[in-house]
Short mmCIF file of C-alpha atoms in Angstrom, two decimals:
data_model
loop_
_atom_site.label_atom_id
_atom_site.label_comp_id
_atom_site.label_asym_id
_atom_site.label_seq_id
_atom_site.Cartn_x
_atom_site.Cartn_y
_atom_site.Cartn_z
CA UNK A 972 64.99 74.81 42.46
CA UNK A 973 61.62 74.18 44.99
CA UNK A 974 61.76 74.09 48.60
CA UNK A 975 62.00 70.68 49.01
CA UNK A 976 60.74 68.52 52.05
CA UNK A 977 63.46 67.42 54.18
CA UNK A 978 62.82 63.68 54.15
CA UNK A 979 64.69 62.50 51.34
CA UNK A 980 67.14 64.97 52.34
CA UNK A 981 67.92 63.53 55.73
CA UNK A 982 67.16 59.40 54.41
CA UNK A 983 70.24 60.36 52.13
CA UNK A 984 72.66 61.81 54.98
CA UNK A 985 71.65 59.09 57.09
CA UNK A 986 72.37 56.56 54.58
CA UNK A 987 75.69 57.89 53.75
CA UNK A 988 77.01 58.55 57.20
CA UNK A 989 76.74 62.54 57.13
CA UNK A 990 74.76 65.05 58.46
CA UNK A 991 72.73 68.39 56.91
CA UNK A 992 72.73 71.45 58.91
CA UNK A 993 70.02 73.34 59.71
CA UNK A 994 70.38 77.19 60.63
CA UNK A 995 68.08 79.11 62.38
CA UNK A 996 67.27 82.22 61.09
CA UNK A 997 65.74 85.73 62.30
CA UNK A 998 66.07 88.15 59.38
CA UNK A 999 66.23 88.26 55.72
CA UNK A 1000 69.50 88.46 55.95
CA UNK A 1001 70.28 85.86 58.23
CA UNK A 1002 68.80 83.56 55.49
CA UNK A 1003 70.33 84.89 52.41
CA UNK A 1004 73.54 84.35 54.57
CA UNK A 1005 73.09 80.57 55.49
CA UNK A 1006 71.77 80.32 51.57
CA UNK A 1007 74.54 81.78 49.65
CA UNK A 1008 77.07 79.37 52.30
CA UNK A 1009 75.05 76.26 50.88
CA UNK A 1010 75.66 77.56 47.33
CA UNK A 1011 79.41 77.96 47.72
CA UNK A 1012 79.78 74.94 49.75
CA UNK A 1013 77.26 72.83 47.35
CA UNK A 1014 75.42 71.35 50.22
CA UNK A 1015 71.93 70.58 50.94
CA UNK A 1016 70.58 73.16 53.41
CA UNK A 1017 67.67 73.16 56.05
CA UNK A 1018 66.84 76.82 57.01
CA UNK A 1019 65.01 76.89 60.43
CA UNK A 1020 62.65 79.07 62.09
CA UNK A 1021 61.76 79.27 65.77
CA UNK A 1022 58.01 80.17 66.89
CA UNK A 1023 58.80 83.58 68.49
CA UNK A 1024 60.17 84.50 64.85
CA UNK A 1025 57.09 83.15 63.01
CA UNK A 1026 55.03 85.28 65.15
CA UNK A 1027 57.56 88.12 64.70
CA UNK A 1028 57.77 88.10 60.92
CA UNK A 1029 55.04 86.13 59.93
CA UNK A 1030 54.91 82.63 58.17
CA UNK A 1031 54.08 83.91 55.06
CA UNK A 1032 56.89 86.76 54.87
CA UNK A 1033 59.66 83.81 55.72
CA UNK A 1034 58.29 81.03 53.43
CA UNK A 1035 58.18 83.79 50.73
CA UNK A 1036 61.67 84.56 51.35
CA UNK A 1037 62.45 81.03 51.29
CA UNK A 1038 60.95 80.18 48.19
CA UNK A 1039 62.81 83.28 46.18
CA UNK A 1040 65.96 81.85 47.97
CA UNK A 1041 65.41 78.29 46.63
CA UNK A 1042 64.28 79.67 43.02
CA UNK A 1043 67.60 81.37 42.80
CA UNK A 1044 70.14 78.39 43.91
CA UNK A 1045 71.14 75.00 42.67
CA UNK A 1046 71.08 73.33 45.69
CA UNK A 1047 67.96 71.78 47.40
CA UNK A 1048 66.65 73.86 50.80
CA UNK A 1049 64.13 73.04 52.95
CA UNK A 1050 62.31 75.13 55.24
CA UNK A 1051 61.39 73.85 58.94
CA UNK A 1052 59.80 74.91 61.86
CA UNK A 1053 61.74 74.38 64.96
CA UNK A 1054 60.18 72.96 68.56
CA UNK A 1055 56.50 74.15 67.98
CA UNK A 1056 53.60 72.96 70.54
CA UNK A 1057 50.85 74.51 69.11
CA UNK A 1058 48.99 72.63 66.57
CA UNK A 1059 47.55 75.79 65.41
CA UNK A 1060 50.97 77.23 64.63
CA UNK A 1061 52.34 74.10 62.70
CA UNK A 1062 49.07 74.61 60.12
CA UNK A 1063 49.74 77.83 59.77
CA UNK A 1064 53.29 77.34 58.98
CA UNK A 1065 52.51 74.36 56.53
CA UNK A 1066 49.90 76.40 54.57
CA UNK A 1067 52.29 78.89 53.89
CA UNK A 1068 54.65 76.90 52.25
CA UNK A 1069 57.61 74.96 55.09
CA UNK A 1070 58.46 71.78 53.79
CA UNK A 1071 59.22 70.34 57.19
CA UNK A 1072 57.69 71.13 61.20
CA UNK A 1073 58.85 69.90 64.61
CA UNK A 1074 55.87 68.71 67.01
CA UNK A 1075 57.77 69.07 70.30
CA UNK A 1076 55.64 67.89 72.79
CA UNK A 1077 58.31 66.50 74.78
CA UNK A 1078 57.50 67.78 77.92
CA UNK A 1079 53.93 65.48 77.93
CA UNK A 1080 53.49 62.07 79.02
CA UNK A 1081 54.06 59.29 76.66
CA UNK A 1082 50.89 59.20 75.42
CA UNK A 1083 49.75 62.55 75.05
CA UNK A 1084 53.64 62.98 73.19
CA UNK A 1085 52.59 60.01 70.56
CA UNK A 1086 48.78 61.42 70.21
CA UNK A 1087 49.83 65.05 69.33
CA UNK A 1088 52.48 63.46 67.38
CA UNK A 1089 50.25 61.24 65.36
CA UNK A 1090 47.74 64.16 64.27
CA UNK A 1091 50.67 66.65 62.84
CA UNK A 1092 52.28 63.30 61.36
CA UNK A 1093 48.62 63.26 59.37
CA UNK A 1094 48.58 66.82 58.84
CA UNK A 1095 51.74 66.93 57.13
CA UNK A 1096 51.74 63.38 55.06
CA UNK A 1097 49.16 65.21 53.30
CA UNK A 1098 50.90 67.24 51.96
CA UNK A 1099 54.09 65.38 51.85
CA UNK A 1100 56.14 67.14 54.00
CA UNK A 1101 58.28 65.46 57.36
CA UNK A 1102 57.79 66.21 60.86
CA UNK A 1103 60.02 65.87 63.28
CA UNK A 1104 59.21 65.00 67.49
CA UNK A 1105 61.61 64.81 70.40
CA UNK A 1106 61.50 62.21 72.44
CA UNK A 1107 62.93 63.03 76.06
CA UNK A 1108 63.72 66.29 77.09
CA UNK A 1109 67.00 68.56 75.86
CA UNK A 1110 68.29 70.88 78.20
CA UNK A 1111 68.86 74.99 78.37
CA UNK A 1112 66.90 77.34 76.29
CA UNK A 1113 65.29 77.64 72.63
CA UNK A 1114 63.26 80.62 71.76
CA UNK A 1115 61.00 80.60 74.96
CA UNK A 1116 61.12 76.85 76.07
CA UNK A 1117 63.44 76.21 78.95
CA UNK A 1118 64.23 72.96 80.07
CA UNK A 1119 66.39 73.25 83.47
CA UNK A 1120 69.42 71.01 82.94
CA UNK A 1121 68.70 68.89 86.16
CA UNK A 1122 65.18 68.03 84.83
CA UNK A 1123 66.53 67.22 80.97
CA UNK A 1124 65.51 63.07 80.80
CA UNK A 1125 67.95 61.06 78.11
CA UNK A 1126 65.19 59.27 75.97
CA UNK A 1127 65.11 55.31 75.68
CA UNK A 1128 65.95 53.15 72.52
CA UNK A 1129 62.79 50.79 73.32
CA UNK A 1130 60.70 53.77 73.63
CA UNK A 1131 62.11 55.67 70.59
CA UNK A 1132 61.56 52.50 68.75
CA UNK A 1133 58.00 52.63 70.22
CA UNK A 1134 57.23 56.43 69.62
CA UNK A 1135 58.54 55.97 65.82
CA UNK A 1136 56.64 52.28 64.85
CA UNK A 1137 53.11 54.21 66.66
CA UNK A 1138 53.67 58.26 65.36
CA UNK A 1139 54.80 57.31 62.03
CA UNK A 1140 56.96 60.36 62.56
CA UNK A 1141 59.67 60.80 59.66
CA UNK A 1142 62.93 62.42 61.78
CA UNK A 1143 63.80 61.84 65.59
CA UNK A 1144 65.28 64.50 67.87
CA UNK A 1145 65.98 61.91 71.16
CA UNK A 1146 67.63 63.57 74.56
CA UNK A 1147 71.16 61.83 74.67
CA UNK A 1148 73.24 64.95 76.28
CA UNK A 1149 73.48 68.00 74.09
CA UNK A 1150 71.54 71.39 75.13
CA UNK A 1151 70.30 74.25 73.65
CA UNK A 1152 72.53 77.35 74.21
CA UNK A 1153 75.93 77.64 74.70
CA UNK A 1154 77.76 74.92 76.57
CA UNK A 1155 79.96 75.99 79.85
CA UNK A 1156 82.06 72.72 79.85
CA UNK A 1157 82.51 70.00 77.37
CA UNK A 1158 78.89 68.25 76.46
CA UNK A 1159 78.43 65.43 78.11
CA UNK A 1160 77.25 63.70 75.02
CA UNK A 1161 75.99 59.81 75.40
CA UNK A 1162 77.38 58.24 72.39
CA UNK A 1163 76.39 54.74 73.50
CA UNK A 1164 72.65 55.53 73.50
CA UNK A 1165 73.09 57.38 70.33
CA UNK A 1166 73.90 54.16 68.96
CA UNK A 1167 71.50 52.11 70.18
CA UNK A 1168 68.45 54.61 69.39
CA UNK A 1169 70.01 54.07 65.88
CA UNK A 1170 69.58 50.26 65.81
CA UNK A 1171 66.05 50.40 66.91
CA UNK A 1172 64.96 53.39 64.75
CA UNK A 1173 65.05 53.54 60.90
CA UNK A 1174 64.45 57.16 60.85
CA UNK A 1175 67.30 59.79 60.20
CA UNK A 1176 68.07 61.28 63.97
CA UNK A 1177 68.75 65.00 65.07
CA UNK A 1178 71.28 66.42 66.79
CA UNK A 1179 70.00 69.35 68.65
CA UNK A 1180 72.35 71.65 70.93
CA UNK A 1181 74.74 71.91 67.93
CA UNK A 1182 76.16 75.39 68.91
CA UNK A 1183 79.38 74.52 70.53
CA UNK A 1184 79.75 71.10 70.19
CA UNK A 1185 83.41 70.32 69.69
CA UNK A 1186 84.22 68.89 66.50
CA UNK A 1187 85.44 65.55 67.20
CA UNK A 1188 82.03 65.06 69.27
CA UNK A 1189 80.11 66.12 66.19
CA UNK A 1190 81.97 63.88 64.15
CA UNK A 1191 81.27 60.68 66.74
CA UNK A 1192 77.78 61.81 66.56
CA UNK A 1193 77.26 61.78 63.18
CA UNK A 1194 79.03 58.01 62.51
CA UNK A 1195 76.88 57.04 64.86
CA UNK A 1196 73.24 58.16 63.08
CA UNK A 1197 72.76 61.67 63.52
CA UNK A 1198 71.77 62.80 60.52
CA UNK A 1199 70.64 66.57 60.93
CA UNK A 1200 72.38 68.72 63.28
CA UNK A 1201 70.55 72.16 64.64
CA UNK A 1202 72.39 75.35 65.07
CA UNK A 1203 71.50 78.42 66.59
CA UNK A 1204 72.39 80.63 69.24
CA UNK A 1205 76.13 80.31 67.92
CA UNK A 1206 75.61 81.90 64.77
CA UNK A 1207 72.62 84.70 66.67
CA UNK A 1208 75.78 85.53 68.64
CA UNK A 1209 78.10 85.86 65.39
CA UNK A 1210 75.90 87.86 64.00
CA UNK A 1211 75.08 90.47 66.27
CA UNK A 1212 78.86 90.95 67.40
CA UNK A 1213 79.69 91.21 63.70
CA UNK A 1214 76.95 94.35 63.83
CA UNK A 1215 77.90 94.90 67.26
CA UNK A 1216 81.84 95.22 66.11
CA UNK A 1217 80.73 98.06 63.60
CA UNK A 1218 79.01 100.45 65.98
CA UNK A 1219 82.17 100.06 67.98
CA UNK A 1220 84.12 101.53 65.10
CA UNK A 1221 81.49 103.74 64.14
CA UNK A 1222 79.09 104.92 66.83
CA UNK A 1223 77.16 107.35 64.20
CA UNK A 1224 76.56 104.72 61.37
CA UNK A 1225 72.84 105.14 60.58
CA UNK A 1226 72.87 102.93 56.98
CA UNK A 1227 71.87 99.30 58.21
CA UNK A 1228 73.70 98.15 54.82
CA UNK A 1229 76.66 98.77 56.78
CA UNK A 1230 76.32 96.97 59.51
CA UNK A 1231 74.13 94.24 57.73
CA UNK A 1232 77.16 92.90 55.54
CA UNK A 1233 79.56 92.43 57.96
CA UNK A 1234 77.22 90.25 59.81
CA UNK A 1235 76.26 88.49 56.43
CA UNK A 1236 79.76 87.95 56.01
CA UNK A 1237 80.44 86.38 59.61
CA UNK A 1238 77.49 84.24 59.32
CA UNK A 1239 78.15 82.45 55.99
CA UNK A 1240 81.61 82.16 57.33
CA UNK A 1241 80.89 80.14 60.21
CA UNK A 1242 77.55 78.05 58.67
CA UNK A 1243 80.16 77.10 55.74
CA UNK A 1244 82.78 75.64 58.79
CA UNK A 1245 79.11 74.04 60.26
CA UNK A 1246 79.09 72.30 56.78
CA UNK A 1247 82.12 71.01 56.41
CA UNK A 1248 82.02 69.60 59.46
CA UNK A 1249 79.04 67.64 59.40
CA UNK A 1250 80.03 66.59 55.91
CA UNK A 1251 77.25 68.14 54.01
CA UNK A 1252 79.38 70.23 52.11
CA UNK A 1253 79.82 68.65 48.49
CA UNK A 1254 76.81 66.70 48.97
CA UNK A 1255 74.16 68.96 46.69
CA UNK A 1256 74.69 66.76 43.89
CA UNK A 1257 73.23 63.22 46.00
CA UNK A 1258 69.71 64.90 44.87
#
């Protein structure tokens, strides 16, 4: 099967009451990992990459991988770039083959957020792909955009319903709680406002911050509208403790095979768990 764009993908989960995970990855085996978990659990899959790993490995070396991964599995995978602000970087990425890129120019004014908005949105519907925006500002750290907790804004329903009916965007990431990172206390998650951003939006919604969230919070989340849910620095810790855990036993171990398949194995693991519990598993057959 094709990379597929994520659109239909999320219009699906949303209109079933679900949500699809989407993994961020950092190494080819990272995303044979999060792959060969959507295979076993039949669910629809959104691989992720950050900026800093574009730039580390190189759009074309990911969307390759990507594309071998899809060719090779019966369930449908998109590809997305996560929180990108450079316009330059988001064409790069959509030449070489993602199916889906976040505009995240959160951290502008209104305006200048629905103007850089609008010109990926026309970048990408020509070639058929979905973009994703955020829409007030999520706390903590992703890749190397921090957002002090004190100055993370929850975003309005009137202006989500605003940003959406002007950007033509296809997915909405709004501020209602979550962060990026791992949580010290229990999120403090605003369901109400998830709700209401869901009345005045038709778009599928994103839950960013997933690492950590407890599970009956995910669950409330998703009923509510959330329709994608983003995880990452839970499974970049899981994976290098798994690797971590082997040098441990064996300080001298020099054959990265060795320490790569425990860490394969801990990944899929824990994305499979991600799956099941934003109801995505099973789901590969909707499409």
């Amino acid at each position: 099967m094709s990379l597929v764009s994520s659109t239909s993908l999320l219009q699906e989960a949303r209109a079933k009451h679900y949500a699809i995970g989407a993994f961020n990855v950092h190494t080819l085996e990272m995303l044979q990992a999060v792959v060969e978990a959507a295979e076993e659990a039949q669910s629809p899959l959104i691989i992720q990459s950050t900026v800093g790993t574009v730039k580390h490995l190189g759009a074309d070396y990911i969307a390759a991988a990507a594309r071998v991964a899809a060719d090779r599995t019966s369930v449908p995978i998109a590809l997305h770039l996560d929180h990108c602000n450079e316009f330059s970087v988001i064409i790069s990425c959509i030449r070489a083959g993602y199916t889906s890129v976040m505009i995240d120019a959160s951290h502008s004014p209104f305006e200048e957020n629905v103007a850089m908005t609008q010109k990926v949105v026309e970048a990408a519907n020509a070639v058929g792909i979905n973009v994703e925006a955020e829409l007030g500002k999520v706390g903590g750290v992703e890749d190397d955009i921090v957002v002090d907790e004190r100055d993370a804004l929850l975003a309005d329903p009137k202006e989500c319903a605003e940003f959406v009916e002007r950007t033509g965007v296809h997915t909405l990431a709004p501020a209602i709680g979550t962060a990026h990172g791992i949580y010290k206390g229990t999120p403090n998650i605003d369901f109400d406002r998830i709700g209401r951003i869901a009345e005045a939006v038709d778009v599928p919604l994103v839950l960013h911050g997933g690492s950590g969230i407890p599970e009956e919070q995910v669950k409330r989340a998703v009923s509510l509208g959330m329709a994608k849910m983003n995880v990452a620095t839970e499974l970049r810790i899981l994976f290098s403790d798994a690797i971590k855990h082997v040098f441990a036993e064996n300080p001298d171990e020099n054959d990265p095979r060795k320490y790569m398949v425990p860490a394969k194995k801990a990944l899929k693991a824990a994305v499979i768990e991600k799956m099941q519990l934003c109801g995505c598993a099973g789901r590969a057959g909707d499409f």
